CSV table of C-alpha atoms in Angstrom, one decimal:
chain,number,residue,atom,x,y,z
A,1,UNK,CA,76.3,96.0,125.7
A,2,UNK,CA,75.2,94.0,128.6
A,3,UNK,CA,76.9,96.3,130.9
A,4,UNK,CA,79.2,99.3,131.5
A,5,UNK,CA,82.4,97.0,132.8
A,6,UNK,CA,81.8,94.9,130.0
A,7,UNK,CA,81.2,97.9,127.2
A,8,UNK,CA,84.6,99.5,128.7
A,9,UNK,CA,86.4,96.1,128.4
A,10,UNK,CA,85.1,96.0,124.9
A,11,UNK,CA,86.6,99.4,124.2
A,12,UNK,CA,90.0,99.0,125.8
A,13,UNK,CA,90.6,95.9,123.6
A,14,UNK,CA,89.6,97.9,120.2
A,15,UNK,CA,91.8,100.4,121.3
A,16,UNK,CA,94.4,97.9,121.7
A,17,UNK,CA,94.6,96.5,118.7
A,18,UNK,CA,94.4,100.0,117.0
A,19,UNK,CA,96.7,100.9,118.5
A,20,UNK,CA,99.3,97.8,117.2
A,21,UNK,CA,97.5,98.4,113.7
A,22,UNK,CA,98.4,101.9,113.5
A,23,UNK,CA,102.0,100.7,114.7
A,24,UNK,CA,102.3,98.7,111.3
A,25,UNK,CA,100.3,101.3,109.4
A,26,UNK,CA,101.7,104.4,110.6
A,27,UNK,CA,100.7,106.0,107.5
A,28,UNK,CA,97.2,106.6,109.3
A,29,UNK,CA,98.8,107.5,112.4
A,30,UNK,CA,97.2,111.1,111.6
A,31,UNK,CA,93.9,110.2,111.2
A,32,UNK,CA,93.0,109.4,114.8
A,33,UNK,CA,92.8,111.6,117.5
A,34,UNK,CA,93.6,110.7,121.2
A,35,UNK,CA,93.3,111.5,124.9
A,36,UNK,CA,96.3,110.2,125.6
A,37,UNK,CA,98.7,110.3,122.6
A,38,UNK,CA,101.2,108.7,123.9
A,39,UNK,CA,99.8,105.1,125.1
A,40,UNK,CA,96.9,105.5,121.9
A,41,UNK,CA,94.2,105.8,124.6
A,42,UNK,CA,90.7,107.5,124.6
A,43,UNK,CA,89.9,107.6,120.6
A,44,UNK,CA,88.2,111.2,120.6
A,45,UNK,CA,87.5,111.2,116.9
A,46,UNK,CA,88.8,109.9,113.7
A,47,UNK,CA,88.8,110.2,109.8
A,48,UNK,CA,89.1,108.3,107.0
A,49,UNK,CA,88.9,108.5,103.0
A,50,UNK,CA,86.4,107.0,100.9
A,51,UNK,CA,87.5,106.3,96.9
A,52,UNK,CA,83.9,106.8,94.9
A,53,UNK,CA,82.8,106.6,91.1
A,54,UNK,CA,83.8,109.6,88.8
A,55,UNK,CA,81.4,112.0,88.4
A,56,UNK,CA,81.3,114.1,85.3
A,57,UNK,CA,77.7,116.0,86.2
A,58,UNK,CA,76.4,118.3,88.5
A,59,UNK,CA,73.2,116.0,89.0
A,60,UNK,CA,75.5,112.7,89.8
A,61,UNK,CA,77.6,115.3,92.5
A,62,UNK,CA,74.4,116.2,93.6
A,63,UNK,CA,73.0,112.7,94.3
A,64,UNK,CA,76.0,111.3,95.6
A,65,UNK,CA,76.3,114.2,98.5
A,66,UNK,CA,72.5,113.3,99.4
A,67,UNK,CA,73.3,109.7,99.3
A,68,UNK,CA,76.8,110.1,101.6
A,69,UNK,CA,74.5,112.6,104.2
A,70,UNK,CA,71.5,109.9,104.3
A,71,UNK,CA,74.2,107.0,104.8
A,72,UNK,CA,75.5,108.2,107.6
A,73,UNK,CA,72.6,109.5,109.3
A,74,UNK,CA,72.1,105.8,109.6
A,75,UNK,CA,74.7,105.9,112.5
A,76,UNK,CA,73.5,109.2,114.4
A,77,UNK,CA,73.0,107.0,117.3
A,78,UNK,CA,76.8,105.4,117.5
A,79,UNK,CA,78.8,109.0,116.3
A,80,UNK,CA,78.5,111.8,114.8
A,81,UNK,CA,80.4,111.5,111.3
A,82,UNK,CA,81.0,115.0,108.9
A,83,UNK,CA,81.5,113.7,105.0
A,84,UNK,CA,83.5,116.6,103.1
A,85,UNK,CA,84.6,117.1,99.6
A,86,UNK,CA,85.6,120.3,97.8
A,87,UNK,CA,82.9,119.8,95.1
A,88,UNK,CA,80.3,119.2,97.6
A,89,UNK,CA,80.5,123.0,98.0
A,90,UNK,CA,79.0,123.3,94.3
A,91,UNK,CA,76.0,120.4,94.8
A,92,UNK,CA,75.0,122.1,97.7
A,93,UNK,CA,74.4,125.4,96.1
A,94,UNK,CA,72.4,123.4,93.4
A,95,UNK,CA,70.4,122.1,96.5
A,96,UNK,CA,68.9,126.1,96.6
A,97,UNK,CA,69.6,127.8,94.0
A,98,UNK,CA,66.2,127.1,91.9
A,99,UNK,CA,64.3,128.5,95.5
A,100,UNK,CA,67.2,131.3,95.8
A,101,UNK,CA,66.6,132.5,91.9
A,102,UNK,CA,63.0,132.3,92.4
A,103,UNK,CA,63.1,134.8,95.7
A,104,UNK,CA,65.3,137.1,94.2
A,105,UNK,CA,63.1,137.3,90.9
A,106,UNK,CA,60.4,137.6,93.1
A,107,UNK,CA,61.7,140.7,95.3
A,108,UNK,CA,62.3,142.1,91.9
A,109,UNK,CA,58.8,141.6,90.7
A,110,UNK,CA,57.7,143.0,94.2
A,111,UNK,CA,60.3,145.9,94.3
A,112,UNK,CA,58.6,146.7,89.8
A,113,UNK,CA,55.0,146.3,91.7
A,114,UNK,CA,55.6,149.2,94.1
A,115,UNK,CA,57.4,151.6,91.6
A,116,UNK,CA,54.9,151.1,89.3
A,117,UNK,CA,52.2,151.7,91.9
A,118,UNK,CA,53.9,154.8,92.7
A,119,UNK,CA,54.6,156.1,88.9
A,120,UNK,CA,51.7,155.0,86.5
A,121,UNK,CA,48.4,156.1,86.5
A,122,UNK,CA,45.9,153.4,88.1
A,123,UNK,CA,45.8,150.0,89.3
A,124,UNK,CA,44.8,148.4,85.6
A,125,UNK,CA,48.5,149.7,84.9
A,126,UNK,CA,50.3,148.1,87.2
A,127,UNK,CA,48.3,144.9,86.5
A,128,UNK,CA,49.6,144.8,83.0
A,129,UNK,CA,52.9,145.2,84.0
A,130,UNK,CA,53.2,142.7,86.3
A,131,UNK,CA,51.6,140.4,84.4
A,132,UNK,CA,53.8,140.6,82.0
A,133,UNK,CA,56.8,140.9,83.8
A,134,UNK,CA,55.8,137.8,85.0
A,135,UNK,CA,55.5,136.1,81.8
A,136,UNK,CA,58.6,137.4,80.4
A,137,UNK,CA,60.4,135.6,83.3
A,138,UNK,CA,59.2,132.5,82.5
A,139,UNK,CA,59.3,132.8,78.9
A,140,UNK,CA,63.3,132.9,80.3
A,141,UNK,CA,63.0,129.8,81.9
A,142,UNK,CA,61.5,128.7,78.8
A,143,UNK,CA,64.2,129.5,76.7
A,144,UNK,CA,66.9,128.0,79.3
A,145,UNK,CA,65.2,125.0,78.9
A,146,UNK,CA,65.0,124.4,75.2
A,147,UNK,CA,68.7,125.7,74.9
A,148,UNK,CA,69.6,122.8,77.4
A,149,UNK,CA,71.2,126.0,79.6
A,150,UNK,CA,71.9,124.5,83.2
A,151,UNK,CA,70.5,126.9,86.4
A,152,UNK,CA,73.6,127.4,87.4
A,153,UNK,CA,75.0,131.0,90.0
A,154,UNK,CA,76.0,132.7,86.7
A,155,UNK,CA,72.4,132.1,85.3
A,156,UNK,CA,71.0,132.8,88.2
A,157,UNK,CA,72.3,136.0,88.4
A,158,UNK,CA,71.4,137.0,84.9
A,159,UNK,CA,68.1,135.9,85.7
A,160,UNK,CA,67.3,138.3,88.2
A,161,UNK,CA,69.3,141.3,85.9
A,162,UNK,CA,67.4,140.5,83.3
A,163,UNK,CA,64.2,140.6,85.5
A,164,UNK,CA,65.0,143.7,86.5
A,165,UNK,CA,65.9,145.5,83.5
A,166,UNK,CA,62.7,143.7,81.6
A,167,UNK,CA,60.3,146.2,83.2
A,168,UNK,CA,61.1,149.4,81.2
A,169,UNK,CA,59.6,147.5,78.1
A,170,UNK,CA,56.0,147.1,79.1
A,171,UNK,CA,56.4,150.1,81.3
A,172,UNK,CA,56.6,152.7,78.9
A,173,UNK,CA,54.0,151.9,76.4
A,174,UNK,CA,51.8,151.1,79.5
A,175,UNK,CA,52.5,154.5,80.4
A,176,UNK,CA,51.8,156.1,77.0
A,177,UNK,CA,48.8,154.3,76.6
A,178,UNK,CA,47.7,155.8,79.6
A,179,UNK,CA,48.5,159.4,78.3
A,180,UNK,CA,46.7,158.8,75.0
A,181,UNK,CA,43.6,161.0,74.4
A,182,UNK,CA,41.6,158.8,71.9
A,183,UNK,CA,38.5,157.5,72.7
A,184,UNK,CA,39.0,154.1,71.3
A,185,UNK,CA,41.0,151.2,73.1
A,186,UNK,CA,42.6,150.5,69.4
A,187,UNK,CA,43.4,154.6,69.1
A,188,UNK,CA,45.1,154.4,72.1
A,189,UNK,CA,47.6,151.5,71.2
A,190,UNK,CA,48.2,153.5,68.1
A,191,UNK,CA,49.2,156.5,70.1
A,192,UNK,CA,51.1,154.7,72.4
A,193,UNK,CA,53.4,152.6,70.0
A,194,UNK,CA,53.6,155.7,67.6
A,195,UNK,CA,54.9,157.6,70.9
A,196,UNK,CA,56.8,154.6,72.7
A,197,UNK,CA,57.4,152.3,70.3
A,198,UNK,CA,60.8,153.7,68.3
A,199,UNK,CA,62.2,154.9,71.3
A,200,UNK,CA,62.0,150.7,73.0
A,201,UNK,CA,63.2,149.2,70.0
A,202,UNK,CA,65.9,151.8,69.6
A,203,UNK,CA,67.1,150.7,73.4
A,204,UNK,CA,66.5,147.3,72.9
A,205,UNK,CA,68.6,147.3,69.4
A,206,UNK,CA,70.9,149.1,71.2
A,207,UNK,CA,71.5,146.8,74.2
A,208,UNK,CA,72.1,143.4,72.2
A,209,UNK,CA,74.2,145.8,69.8
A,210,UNK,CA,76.7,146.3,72.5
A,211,UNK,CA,76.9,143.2,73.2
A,212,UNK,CA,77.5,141.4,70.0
A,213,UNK,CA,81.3,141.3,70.7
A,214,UNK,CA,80.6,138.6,73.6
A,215,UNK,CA,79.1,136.4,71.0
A,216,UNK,CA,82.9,136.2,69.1
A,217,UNK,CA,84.5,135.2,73.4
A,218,UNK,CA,85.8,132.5,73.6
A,219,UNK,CA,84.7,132.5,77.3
A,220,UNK,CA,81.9,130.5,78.6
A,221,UNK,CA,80.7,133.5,80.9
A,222,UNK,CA,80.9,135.9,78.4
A,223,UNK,CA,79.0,133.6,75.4
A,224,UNK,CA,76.4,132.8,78.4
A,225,UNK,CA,75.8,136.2,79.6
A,226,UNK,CA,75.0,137.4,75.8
A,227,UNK,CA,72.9,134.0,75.2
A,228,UNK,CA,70.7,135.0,78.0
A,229,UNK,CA,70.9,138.9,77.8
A,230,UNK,CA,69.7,139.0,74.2
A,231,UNK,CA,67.2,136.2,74.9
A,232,UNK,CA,65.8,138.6,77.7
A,233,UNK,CA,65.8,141.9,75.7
A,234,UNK,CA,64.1,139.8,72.7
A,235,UNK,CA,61.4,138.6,74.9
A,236,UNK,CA,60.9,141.8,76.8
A,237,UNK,CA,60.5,144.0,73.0
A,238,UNK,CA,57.8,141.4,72.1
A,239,UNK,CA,56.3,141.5,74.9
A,240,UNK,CA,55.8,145.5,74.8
A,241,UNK,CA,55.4,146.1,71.6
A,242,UNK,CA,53.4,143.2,70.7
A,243,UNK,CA,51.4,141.1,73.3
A,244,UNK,CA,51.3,144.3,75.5
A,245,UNK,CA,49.4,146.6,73.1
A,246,UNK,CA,47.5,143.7,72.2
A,247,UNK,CA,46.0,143.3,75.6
A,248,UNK,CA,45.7,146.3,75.9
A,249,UNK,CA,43.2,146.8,72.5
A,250,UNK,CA,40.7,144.0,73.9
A,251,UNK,CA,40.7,144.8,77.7
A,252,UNK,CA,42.7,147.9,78.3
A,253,UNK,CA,40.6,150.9,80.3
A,254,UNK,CA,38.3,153.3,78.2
A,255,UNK,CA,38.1,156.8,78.7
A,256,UNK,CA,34.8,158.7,78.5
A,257,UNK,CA,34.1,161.4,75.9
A,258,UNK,CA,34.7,164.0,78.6
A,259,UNK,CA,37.9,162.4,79.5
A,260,UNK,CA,39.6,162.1,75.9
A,261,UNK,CA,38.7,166.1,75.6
A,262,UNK,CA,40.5,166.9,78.8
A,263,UNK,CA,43.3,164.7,77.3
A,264,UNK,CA,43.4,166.4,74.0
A,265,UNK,CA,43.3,169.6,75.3
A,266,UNK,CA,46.2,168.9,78.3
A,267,UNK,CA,47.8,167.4,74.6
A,268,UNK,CA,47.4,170.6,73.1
A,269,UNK,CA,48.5,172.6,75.6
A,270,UNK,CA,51.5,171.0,75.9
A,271,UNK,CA,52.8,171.0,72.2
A,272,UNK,CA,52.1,175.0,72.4
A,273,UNK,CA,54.3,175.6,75.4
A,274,UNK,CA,56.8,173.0,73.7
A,275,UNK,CA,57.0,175.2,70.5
A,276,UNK,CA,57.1,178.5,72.4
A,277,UNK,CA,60.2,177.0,74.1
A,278,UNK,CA,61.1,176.0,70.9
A,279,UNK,CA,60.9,179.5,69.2
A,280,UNK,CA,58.8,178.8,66.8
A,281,UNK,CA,56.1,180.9,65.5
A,282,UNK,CA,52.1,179.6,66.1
A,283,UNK,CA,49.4,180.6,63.9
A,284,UNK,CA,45.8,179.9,64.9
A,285,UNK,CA,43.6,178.0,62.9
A,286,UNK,CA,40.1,179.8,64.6
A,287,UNK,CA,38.1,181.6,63.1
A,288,UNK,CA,39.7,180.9,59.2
């Protein structure tokens, strides 16, 4: 490129002979765009097709987009080239997806933080919660991995349903144990599982019970979806009625001797007005 008239020269005789290629190719006739149609001048943009290796993974995909992009980056400074394929549309969501599932999960960790803030009775409470909400989500992960299940938009999306749905395990014998009127850490476990505990393994047998017909599809989505579901809902009992009250027992909060008298009295108080609604009759025990 010594100079413009020489550069322009250049260019007139490439266009040229394109022009007389195309003329004995006019297969490709349609891949080249012109100013002047007519007399093939002013080349304003062209495509062509590139034949590559068969891909049978989403990771070879992935890596051949990157490696296509990176290519012809090399030539910013010459044109400006746009590489398309209709897979290409599925590599690039596995480009996000990981950081997309982990901001969604996240929201729903935020979104159970603030509820729980709101709802349950101290801070200590919603620490337990979110701690193991937490672990429950990556026991998922976990349990992806050693199934050899792919992160895939249908994963994803269960991901951040079961996330969600995960909470009302732990939340509910948090909450008990918070309503228990022992004076013991270990009292109040007992009260709370003896409370909570039938009731979240009813709803947990329930849930995968509902959706043992999946397990029989012959559908990917459907077999996937239980996979994960029941995965989730196993976890997430374990969780709260195991490592929950567990924690619970060693570092859970104590309440004073004044405290677990106001609790068993507000206890009392409320199995009376239970059994009045009820009908039935209440004798007193005071005085023999």
């Amino acid at each position: 490129r010594e100079s413009g008239g020489a550069v322009g020269e250049e260019k007139e005789r490439f266009e040229q002979s394109l022009a007389e290629w195309i003329g004995r190719h006019r297969y490709f006739k349609w891949d080249f765009a012109w100013e002047d149609p007519i007399n093939k001048r002013g080349l304003r943009s062209w495509r062509f097709q590139m034949v590559e290796r068969y891909c049978v993974t989403t990771d070879c995909y992935r890596a051949r987009m990157v490696g296509t992009r990176e290519f012809f980056d090399g030539f910013r400074d010459d044109f400006t080239a746009r590489y398309f394929n209709e897979i290409f549309l599925v590599a690039e969501l596995d480009l996000t997806i990981l950081r997309s599932t982990l901001l969604s999960m996240g929201g729903v960790i935020g979104a159970a933080t603030v509820m729980s803030s709101l709802l349950l009775k101290g801070l200590w409470a919603v620490v337990f919660v979110v701690v193991c909400v937490v672990a429950i989500d990556v026991s998922l992960f976990v349990v992806m991995v050693w199934w050899g299940l792919p992160l895939s938009i249908l994963s994803a999306i269960i991901l951040v349903l079961c996330a969600g749905f995960t909470v009302d395990y732990v939340v509910h014998v948090c909450h008990a144990f918070s309503a228990a009127s022992s004076e013991s850490r270990a009292g109040r476990v007992v009260e709370a599982l003896v409370a909570m505990g039938p009731a979240v393994f009813h709803g947990a047998l329930t849930v995968v019970v509902a959706g043992a017909p999946a397990l029989f599809s012959k559908s990917a989505v459907f077999f996937l979806f239980f996979q994960m579901i029941s995965a989730a809902i196993v976890i997430a009992l374990t969780h709260g009625i195991v490592v929950l009250p567990v924690l619970l027992s060693l570092v859970g909060p104590r309440h004073g001797e004044k405290g677990a008298g106001r609790r068993r009295t507000e206890a009392a108080r409320k199995l009376v007005e239970s059994l009045r609604e009820d009908g039935r009759q209440i004798v007193s025990t005071e005085g023999g």
